[in-house]
mmCIF file of C-alpha atoms in Angstrom:
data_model
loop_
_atom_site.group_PDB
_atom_site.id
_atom_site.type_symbol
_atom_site.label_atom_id
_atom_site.label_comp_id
_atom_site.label_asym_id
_atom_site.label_seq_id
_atom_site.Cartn_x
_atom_site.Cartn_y
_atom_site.Cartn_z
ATOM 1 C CA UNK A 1 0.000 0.000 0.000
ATOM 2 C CA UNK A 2 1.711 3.445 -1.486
ATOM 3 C CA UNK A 3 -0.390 6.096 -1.071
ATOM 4 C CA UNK A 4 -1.509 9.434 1.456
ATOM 5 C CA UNK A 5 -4.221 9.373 3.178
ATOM 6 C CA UNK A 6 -5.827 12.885 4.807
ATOM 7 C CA UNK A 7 -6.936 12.304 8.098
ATOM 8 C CA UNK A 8 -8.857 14.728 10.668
ATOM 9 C CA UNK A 9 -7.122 15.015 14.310
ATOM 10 C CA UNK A 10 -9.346 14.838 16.784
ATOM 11 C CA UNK A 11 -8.525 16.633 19.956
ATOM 12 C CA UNK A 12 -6.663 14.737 22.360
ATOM 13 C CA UNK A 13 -4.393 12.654 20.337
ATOM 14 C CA UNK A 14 -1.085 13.741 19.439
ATOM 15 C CA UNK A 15 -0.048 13.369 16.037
ATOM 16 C CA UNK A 16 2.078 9.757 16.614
ATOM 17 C CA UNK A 17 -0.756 8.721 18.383
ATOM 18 C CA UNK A 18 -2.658 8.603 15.110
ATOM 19 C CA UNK A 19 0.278 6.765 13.064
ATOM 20 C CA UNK A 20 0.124 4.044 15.800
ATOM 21 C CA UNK A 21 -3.622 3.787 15.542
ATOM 22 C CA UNK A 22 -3.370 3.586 11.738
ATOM 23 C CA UNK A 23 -0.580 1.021 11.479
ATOM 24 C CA UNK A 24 -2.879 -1.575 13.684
ATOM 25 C CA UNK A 25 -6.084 -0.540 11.220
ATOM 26 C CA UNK A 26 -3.988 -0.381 7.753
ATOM 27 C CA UNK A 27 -1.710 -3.593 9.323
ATOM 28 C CA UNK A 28 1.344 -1.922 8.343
ATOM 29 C CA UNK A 29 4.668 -0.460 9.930
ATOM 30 C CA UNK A 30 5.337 2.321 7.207
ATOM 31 C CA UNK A 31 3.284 5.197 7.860
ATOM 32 C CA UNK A 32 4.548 8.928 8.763
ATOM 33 C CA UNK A 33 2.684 12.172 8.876
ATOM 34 C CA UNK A 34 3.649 15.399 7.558
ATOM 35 C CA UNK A 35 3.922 17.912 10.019
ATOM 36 C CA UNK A 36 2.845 18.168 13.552
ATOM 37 C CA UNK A 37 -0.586 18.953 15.138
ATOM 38 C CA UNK A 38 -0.628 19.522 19.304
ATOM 39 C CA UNK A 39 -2.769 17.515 21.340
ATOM 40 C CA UNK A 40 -5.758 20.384 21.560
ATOM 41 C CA UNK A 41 -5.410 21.544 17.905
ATOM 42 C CA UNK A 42 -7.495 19.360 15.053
ATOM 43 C CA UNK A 43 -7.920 18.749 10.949
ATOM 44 C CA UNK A 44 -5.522 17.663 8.924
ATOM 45 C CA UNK A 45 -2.648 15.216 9.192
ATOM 46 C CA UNK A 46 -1.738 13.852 6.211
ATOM 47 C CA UNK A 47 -0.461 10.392 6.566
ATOM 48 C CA UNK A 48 2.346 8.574 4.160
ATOM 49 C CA UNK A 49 1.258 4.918 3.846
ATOM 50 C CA UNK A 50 4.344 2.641 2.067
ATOM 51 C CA UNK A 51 6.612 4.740 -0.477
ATOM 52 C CA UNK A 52 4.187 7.604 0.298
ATOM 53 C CA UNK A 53 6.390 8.380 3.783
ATOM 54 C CA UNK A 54 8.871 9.266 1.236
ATOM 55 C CA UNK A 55 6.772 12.695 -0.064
ATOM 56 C CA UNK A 56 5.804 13.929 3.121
ATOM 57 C CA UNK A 57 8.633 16.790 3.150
ATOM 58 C CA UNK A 58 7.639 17.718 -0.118
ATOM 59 C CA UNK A 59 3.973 17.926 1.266
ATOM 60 C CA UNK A 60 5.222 20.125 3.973
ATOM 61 C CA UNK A 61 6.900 22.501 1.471
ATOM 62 C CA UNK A 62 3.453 23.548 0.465
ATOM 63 C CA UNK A 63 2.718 25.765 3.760
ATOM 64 C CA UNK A 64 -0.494 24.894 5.611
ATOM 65 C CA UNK A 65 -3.872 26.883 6.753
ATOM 66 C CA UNK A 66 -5.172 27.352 10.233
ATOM 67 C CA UNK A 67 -7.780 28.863 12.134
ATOM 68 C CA UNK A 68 -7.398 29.769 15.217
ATOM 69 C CA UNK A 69 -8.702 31.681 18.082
ATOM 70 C CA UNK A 70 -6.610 34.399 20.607
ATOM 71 C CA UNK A 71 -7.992 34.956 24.104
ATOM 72 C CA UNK A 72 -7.062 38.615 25.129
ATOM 73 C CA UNK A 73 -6.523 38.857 29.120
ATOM 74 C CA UNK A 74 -4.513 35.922 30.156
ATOM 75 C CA UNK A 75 -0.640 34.785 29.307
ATOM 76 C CA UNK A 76 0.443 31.177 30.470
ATOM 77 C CA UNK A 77 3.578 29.057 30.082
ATOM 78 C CA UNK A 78 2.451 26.851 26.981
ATOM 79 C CA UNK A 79 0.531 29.599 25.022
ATOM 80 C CA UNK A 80 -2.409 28.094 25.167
ATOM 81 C CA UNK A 81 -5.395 26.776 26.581
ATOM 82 C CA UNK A 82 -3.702 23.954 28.601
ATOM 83 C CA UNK A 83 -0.556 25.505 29.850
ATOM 84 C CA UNK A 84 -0.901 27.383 33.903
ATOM 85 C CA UNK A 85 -1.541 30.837 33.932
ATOM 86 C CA UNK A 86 1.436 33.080 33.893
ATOM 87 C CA UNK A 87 -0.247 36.501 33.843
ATOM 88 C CA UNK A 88 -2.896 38.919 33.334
ATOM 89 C CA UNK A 89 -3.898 42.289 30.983
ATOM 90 C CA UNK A 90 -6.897 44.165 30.275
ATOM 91 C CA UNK A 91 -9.259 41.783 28.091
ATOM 92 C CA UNK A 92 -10.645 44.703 25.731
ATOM 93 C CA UNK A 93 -7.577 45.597 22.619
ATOM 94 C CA UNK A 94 -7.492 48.201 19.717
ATOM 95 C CA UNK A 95 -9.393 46.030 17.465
ATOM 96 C CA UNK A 96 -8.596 49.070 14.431
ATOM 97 C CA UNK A 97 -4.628 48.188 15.332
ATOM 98 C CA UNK A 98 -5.111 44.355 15.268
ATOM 99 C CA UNK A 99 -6.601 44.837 11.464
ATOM 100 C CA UNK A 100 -3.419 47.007 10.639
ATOM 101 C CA UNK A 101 -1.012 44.397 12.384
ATOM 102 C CA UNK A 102 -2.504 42.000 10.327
ATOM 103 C CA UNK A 103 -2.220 43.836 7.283
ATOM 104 C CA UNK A 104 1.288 44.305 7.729
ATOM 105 C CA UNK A 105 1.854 40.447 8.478
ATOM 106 C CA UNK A 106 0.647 39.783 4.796
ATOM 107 C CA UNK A 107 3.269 38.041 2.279
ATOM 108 C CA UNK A 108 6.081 38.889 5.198
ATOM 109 C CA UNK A 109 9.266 35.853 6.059
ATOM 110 C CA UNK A 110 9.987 36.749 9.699
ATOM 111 C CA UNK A 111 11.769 35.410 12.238
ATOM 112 C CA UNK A 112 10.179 33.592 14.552
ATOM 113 C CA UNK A 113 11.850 31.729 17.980
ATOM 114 C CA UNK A 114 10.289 27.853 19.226
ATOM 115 C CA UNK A 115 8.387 28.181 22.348
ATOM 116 C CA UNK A 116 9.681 26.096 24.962
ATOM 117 C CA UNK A 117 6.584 24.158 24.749
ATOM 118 C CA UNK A 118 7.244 22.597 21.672
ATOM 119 C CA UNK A 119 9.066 19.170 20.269
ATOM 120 C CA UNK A 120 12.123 20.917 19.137
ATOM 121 C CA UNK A 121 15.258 19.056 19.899
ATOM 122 C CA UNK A 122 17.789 20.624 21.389
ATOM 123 C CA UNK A 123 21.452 18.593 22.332
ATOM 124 C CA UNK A 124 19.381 15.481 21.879
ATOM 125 C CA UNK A 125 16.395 16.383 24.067
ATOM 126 C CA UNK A 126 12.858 18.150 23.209
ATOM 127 C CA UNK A 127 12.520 21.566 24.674
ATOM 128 C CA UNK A 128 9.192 20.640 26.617
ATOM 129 C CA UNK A 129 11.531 18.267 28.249
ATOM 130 C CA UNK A 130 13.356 21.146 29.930
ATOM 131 C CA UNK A 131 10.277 22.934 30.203
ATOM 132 C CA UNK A 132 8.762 20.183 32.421
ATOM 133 C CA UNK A 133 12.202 20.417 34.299
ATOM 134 C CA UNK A 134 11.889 24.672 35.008
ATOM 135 C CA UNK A 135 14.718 24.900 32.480
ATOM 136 C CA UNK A 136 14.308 28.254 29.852
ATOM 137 C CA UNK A 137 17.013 27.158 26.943
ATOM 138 C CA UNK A 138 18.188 29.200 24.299
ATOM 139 C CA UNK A 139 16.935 28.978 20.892
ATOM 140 C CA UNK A 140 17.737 29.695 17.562
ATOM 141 C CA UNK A 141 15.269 31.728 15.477
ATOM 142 C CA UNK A 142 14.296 30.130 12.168
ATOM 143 C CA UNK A 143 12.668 31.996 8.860
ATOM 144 C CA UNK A 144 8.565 31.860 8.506
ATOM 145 C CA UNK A 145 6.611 33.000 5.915
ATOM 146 C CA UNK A 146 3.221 34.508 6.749
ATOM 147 C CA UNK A 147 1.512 33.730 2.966
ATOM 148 C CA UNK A 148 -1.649 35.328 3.997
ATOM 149 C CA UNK A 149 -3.644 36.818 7.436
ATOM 150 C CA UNK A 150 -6.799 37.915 8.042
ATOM 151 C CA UNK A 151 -9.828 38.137 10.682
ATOM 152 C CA UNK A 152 -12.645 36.361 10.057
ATOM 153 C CA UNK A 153 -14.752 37.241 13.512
ATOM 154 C CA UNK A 154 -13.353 40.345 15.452
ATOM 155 C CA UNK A 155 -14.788 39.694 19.116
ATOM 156 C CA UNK A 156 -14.894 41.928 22.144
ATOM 157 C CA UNK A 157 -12.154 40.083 23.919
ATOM 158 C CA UNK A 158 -11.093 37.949 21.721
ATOM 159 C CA UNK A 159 -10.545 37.282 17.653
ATOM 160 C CA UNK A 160 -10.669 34.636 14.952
ATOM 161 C CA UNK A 161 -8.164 34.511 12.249
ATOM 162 C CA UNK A 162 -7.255 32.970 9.566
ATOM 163 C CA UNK A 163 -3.639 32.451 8.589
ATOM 164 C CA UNK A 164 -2.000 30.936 5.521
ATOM 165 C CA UNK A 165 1.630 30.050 6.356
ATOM 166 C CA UNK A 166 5.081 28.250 5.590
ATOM 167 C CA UNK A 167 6.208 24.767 7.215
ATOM 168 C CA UNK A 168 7.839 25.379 10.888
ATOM 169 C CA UNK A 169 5.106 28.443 12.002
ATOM 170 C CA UNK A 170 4.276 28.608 15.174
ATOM 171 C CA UNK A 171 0.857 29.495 16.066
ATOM 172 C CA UNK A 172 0.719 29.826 19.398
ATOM 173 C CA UNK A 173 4.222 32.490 18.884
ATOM 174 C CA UNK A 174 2.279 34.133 16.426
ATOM 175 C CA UNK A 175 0.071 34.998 18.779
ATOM 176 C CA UNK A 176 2.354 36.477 21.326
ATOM 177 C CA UNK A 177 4.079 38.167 19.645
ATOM 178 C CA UNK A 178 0.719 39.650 18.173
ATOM 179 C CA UNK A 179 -0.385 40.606 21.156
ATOM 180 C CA UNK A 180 3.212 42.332 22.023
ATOM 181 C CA UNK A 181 2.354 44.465 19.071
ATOM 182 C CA UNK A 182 -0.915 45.360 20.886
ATOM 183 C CA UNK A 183 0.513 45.465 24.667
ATOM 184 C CA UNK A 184 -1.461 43.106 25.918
ATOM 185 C CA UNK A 185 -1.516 39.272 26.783
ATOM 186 C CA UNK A 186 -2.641 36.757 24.952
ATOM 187 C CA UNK A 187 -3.698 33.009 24.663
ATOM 188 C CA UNK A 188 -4.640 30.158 21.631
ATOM 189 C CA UNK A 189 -7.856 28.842 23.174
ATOM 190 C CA UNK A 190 -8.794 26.869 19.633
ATOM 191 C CA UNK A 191 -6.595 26.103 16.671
ATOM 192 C CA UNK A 192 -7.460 24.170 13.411
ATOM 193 C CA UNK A 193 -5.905 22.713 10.496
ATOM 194 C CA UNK A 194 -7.923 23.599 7.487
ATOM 195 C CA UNK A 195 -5.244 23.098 4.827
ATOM 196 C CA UNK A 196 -1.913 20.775 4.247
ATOM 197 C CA UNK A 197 -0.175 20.620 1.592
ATOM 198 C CA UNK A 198 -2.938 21.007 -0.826
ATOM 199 C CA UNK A 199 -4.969 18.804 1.163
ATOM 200 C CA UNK A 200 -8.614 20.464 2.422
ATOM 201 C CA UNK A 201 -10.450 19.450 5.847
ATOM 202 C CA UNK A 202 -13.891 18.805 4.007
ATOM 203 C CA UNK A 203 -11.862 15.548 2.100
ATOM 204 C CA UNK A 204 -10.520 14.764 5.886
ATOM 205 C CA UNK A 205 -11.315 11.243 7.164
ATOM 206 C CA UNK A 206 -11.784 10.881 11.063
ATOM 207 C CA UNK A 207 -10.340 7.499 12.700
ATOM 208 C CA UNK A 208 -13.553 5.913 13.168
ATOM 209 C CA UNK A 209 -14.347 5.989 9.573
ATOM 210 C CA UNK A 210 -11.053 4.665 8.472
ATOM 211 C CA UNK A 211 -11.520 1.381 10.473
ATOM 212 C CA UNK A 212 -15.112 0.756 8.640
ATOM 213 C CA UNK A 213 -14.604 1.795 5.161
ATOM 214 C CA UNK A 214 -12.592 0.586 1.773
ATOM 215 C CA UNK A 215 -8.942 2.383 2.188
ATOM 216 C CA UNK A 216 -9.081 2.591 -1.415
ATOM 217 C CA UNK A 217 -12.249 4.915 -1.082
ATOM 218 C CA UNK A 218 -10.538 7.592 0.633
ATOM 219 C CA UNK A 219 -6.329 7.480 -0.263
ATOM 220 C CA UNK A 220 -4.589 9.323 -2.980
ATOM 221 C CA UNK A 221 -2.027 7.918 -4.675
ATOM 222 C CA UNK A 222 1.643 9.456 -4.609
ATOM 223 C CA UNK A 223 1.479 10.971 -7.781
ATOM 224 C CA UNK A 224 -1.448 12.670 -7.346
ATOM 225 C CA UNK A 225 -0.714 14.112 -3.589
ATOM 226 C CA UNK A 226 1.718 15.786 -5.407
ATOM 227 C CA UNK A 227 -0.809 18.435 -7.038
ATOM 228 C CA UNK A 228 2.088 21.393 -6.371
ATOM 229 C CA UNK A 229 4.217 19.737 -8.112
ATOM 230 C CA UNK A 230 5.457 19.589 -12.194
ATOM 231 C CA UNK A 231 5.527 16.750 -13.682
ATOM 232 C CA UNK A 232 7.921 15.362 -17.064
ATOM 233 C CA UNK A 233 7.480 12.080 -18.992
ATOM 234 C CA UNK A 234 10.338 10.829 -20.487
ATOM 235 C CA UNK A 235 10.781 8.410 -23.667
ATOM 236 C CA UNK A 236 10.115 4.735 -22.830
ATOM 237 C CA UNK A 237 13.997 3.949 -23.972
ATOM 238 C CA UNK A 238 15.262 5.602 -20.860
ATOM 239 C CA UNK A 239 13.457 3.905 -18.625
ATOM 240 C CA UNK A 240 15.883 1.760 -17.543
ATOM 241 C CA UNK A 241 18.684 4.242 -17.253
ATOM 242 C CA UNK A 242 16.537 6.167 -14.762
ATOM 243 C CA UNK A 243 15.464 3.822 -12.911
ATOM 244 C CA UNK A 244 18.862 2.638 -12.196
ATOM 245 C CA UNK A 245 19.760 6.935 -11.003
ATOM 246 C CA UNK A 246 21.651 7.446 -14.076
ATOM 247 C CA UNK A 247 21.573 11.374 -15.508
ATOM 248 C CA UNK A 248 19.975 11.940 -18.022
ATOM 249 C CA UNK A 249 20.785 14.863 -20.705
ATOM 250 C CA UNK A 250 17.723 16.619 -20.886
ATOM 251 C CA UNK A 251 15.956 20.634 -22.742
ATOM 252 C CA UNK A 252 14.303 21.735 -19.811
ATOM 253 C CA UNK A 253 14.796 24.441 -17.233
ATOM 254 C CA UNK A 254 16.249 24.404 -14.555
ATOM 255 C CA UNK A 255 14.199 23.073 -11.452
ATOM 256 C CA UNK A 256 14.476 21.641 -8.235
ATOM 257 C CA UNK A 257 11.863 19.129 -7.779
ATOM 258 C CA UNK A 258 9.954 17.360 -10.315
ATOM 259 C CA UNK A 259 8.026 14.375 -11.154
ATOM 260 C CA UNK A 260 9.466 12.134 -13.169
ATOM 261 C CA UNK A 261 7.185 9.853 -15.570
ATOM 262 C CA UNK A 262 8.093 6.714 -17.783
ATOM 263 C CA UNK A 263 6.566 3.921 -19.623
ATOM 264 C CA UNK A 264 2.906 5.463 -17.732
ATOM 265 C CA UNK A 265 5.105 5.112 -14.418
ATOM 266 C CA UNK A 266 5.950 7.534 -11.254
ATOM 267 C CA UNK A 267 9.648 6.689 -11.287
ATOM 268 C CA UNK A 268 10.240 9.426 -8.859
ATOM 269 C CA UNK A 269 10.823 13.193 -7.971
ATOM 270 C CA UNK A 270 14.279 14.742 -9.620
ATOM 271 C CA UNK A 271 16.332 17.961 -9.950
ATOM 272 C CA UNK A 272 17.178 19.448 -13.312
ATOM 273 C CA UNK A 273 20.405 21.475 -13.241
ATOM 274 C CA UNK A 274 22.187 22.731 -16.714
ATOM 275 C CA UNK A 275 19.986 20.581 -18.647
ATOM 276 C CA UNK A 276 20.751 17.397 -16.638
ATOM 277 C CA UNK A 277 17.828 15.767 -14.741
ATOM 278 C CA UNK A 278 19.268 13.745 -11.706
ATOM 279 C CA UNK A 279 16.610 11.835 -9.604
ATOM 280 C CA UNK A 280 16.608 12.423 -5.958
ATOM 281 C CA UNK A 281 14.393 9.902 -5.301
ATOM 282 C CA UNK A 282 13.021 6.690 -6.946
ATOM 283 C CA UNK A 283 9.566 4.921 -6.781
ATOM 284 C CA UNK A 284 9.102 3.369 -9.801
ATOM 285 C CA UNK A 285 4.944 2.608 -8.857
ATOM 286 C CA UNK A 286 1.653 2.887 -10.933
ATOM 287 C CA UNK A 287 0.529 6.579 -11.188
#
């Protein structure tokens, strides 16, 4: 079984806990997901089943959408609605400032620093490790791009947004450090997954579902998951050559990841560099 398969996180579960739940229904070791989801957030995880494990950072380079709600009032230690109160602010905010701090956010790479609260490793250990041990480590900043922000419900003490974003954002940070911007303190009380790597929430599959119906019903193939992605056929009497991860002379532009078809095959994803296409990695499965 090669394929993806979009599942909705419920709350409660943390991400691995749905791989080990699907490798007892799907009967199979090889599954990974692409890209985290806390405990209290939900929607998608997409799942690699088989060879599919093998796209899943390529999934991830196509930025994700969330939904999420900020509490105005309240700081605690984890950001969100789970972690212990840390401190308190006036509830009410500028709600004419949030809309321009918003606006400014749009189509902006920032920098953006892990929480402690997060799965990070750092020297061989996950920062919510030293966390749960009182310890505040230093961390490196890392590059985010916010694609696209907006509010959808501007409340008295609190908002809804919606936030199209590059691999490695932090929501709950986001929030902070929106809510520096505004002088207050601030909280995620609800976050959702709406989007993954092309993947939508209404084509989500909850758990429950997966252990009743036809797997076939509701995967995608690896080829397909790959919607972001180009695609180039070459002629049947290269099949073997590329199979095998020999270059190939090719006229084509240069790119860094494409899909590679032959003899009405996925062979795999490859790089073209001065008109030589070099495969990165190799499938070789039905489209």
């Amino acid at each position: 079984m090669d394929c993806v398969i979009n599942v909705f996180k419920e709350k409660g579960y943390t991400s691995q806990d749905v791989v080990s739940i699907c490798k007892g229904i799907l009967k199979t070791k090889k599954i990974g997901h692409a890209g985290t989801l806390d405990p209290d957030a939900t929607g998608v995880l997409l799942l690699g089943v088989g060879k599919g494990t093998k796209i899943t950072e390529y999934l991830m380079e196509h930025g994700k959408t969330y939904i999420f709600e900020m509490c105005f009032g309240t700081s605690t230690d984890t950001l969100d609605l789970s972690g212990n109160v840390t401190g308190f602010s006036e509830k009410t905010y500028d709600k004419e400032k949030l809309k321009k701090i918003l606006d400014d956010l749009n189509g902006k790479t920032i920098e953006q620093v892990p929480p402690m609260y997060s799965a990070v490793k750092v020297n061989g250990k996950k920062l919510y490790e030293y966390a749960r041990e009182n310890k505040e480590i230093k961390r490196k900043s890392r590059k985010i791009t916010i694609f696209n922000i907006e509010p959808l419900y501007i409340l008295e003490n609190s908002c809804i947004i919606k936030v199209r974003c590059s691999k490695g954002t932090y929501i709950r940070v986001l929030i902070e450090d929106i809510a520096k911007k505004l002088d207050k303190l601030a909280y995620m009380k609800s976050l959702i997954r709406v989007n993954s790597g092309g993947f939508d929430i209404k084509d989500s599959v909850k758990i429950d579902s997966l252990r009743k119906c036809n797997i076939e019903d509701v995967s995608f193939s690896v080829y397909e998951s790959l919607t972001e992605m180009k695609s180039i056929e070459l002629d049947e009497s290269l099949y073997k050559k590329i199979t095998n991860g020999v270059k190939i002379n090719i006229v084509h532009d240069n790119i860094d990841n494409i899909k590679v078809i032959c003899k009405d095959r996925f062979i795999g994803i490859g790089s073209i560099e001065d008109h030589i296409l070099k495969m990165n990695k190799v499938f070789d499965i039905c489209k």
